[in-house]
XYZ file of C-alpha atoms in Angstrom:
145
model
C 9.799 13.483 -8.456
C 12.563 11.585 -6.730
C 12.737 7.794 -6.515
C 10.863 6.068 -3.720
C 11.432 2.683 -2.113
C 8.841 0.347 -0.602
C 10.190 -2.450 1.584
C 8.526 -5.820 2.140
C 9.690 -8.657 4.381
C 8.444 -12.225 4.004
C 8.800 -14.937 6.606
C 7.803 -18.496 5.777
C 5.498 -19.832 8.496
C 4.623 -23.430 7.525
C 3.307 -25.533 4.644
C 2.583 -23.084 1.771
C 2.062 -20.076 4.043
C 4.097 -16.980 4.864
C 3.652 -13.619 6.559
C 4.242 -10.359 4.702
C 5.280 -7.306 6.682
C 6.932 -3.984 6.099
C 9.056 -1.806 8.361
C 6.894 1.092 7.099
C 3.553 -0.492 8.122
C 1.974 -1.699 11.346
C -0.049 -4.620 9.941
C 0.880 -7.957 8.384
C -0.712 -10.046 5.644
C -0.858 -13.820 5.597
C -0.120 -15.098 2.088
C -0.421 -18.604 0.646
C -0.360 -20.672 -2.486
C -3.947 -20.517 -3.804
C -6.060 -23.683 -3.727
C -5.883 -24.117 -7.519
C -2.267 -25.249 -7.081
C -0.835 -28.341 -5.395
C -1.043 -28.024 -1.597
C -2.725 -24.630 -1.956
C -4.776 -23.168 0.861
C -8.223 -21.577 0.530
C -9.557 -18.408 2.159
C -6.225 -16.592 2.551
C -4.680 -13.897 0.330
C -2.505 -15.291 -2.488
C 0.059 -13.556 -4.717
C -2.588 -13.589 -7.451
C -5.047 -11.757 -5.188
C -2.364 -9.260 -4.162
C -1.379 -8.646 -7.801
C -4.992 -7.890 -8.698
C -5.393 -5.806 -5.530
C -2.356 -3.721 -6.485
C -3.957 -2.768 -9.778
C -7.418 -1.987 -8.383
C -6.120 -0.043 -5.372
C -3.795 2.020 -7.576
C -6.700 2.664 -9.941
C -8.748 3.982 -7.007
C -6.024 6.283 -5.682
C -5.338 7.568 -9.197
C -9.085 8.088 -9.740
C -9.294 10.136 -6.532
C -6.387 12.331 -7.667
C -7.840 12.793 -11.164
C -11.310 13.646 -9.825
C -9.817 16.267 -7.503
C -7.816 17.799 -10.376
C -10.828 17.615 -12.716
C -13.227 18.922 -10.084
C -15.593 16.022 -10.653
C -17.965 15.579 -7.728
C -19.262 12.078 -7.136
C -21.407 10.422 -4.483
C -19.821 6.978 -4.344
C -17.125 4.860 -5.960
C -16.633 1.112 -5.830
C -14.549 -1.113 -8.031
C -14.556 -4.865 -8.501
C -11.528 -6.398 -10.161
C -10.961 -9.779 -11.756
C -7.446 -11.083 -12.330
C -7.140 -13.732 -15.052
C -4.436 -16.385 -14.636
C -3.569 -18.432 -17.716
C -0.961 -20.990 -18.664
C 0.740 -19.891 -21.867
C 3.635 -21.804 -23.424
C 4.107 -23.718 -20.185
C 4.218 -20.627 -17.947
C 1.568 -19.216 -15.646
C 0.835 -15.563 -16.332
C -1.618 -13.010 -15.015
C -2.767 -12.044 -18.501
C -5.598 -9.644 -17.783
C -7.074 -7.494 -15.036
C -10.675 -6.439 -15.580
C -11.616 -3.323 -13.608
C -15.339 -2.842 -13.054
C -15.797 0.519 -11.355
C -19.241 1.703 -10.316
C -19.475 5.453 -9.966
C -22.538 7.259 -8.663
C -23.101 10.892 -9.584
C -25.702 13.434 -8.516
C -25.988 15.069 -11.951
C -26.841 13.444 -15.279
C -24.883 16.067 -17.254
C -21.594 14.862 -15.682
C -21.696 11.364 -17.222
C -19.390 12.159 -20.164
C -16.882 13.894 -17.899
C -17.001 10.970 -15.473
C -16.328 8.509 -18.301
C -13.279 10.552 -19.379
C -12.033 10.737 -15.779
C -12.322 6.959 -15.377
C -10.427 6.396 -18.627
C -7.717 8.919 -17.666
C -7.404 7.263 -14.269
C -6.787 3.843 -15.800
C -4.287 5.301 -18.280
C -2.383 7.135 -15.527
C -2.340 4.282 -12.981
C 1.337 3.616 -12.253
C 0.790 -0.052 -11.385
C -1.166 -0.702 -14.599
C 1.625 1.025 -16.495
C 4.225 -1.179 -14.765
C 2.827 -4.610 -15.660
C 2.570 -6.727 -18.809
C -1.035 -7.762 -18.148
C -3.786 -6.200 -20.210
C -6.007 -3.929 -18.121
C -9.600 -3.677 -19.288
C -11.986 -1.031 -17.970
C -15.729 -1.827 -17.757
C -17.315 1.108 -15.943
C -20.862 1.635 -14.766
C -22.023 5.166 -14.063
C -25.208 5.678 -12.078
C -27.212 8.808 -11.263
C -28.740 8.970 -7.808
C -32.416 9.868 -7.973
């Protein structure tokens, strides 16, 4: 596979707020310092949210590719993610991302395969493989009655 480039532009707006855009995309994202920091702003996406979102969205797209390759049929997929920010040796670090996927299957006998697919998906996720943060997988697999 050849190299790919993804371009992001950031324009400071005011206070601790900027607007992210990309020449490849039609939408923008408002981004701010989170409220835990001095002059932070609540209720708007922060770099910490976007970092966590990068991991969970890559996990989902990788999961969809792995399920197609593995021929695993599923009824629904959702995933909550928690990004942990810590101060270590005077530096703030995103130390851990906890992925909590919930997968619903139609057949009980597919649970083991589904567990393997979830684990393979996390291991193959290019964003998870590109960061220092620990990524922890805590899946739930349900069977629809």
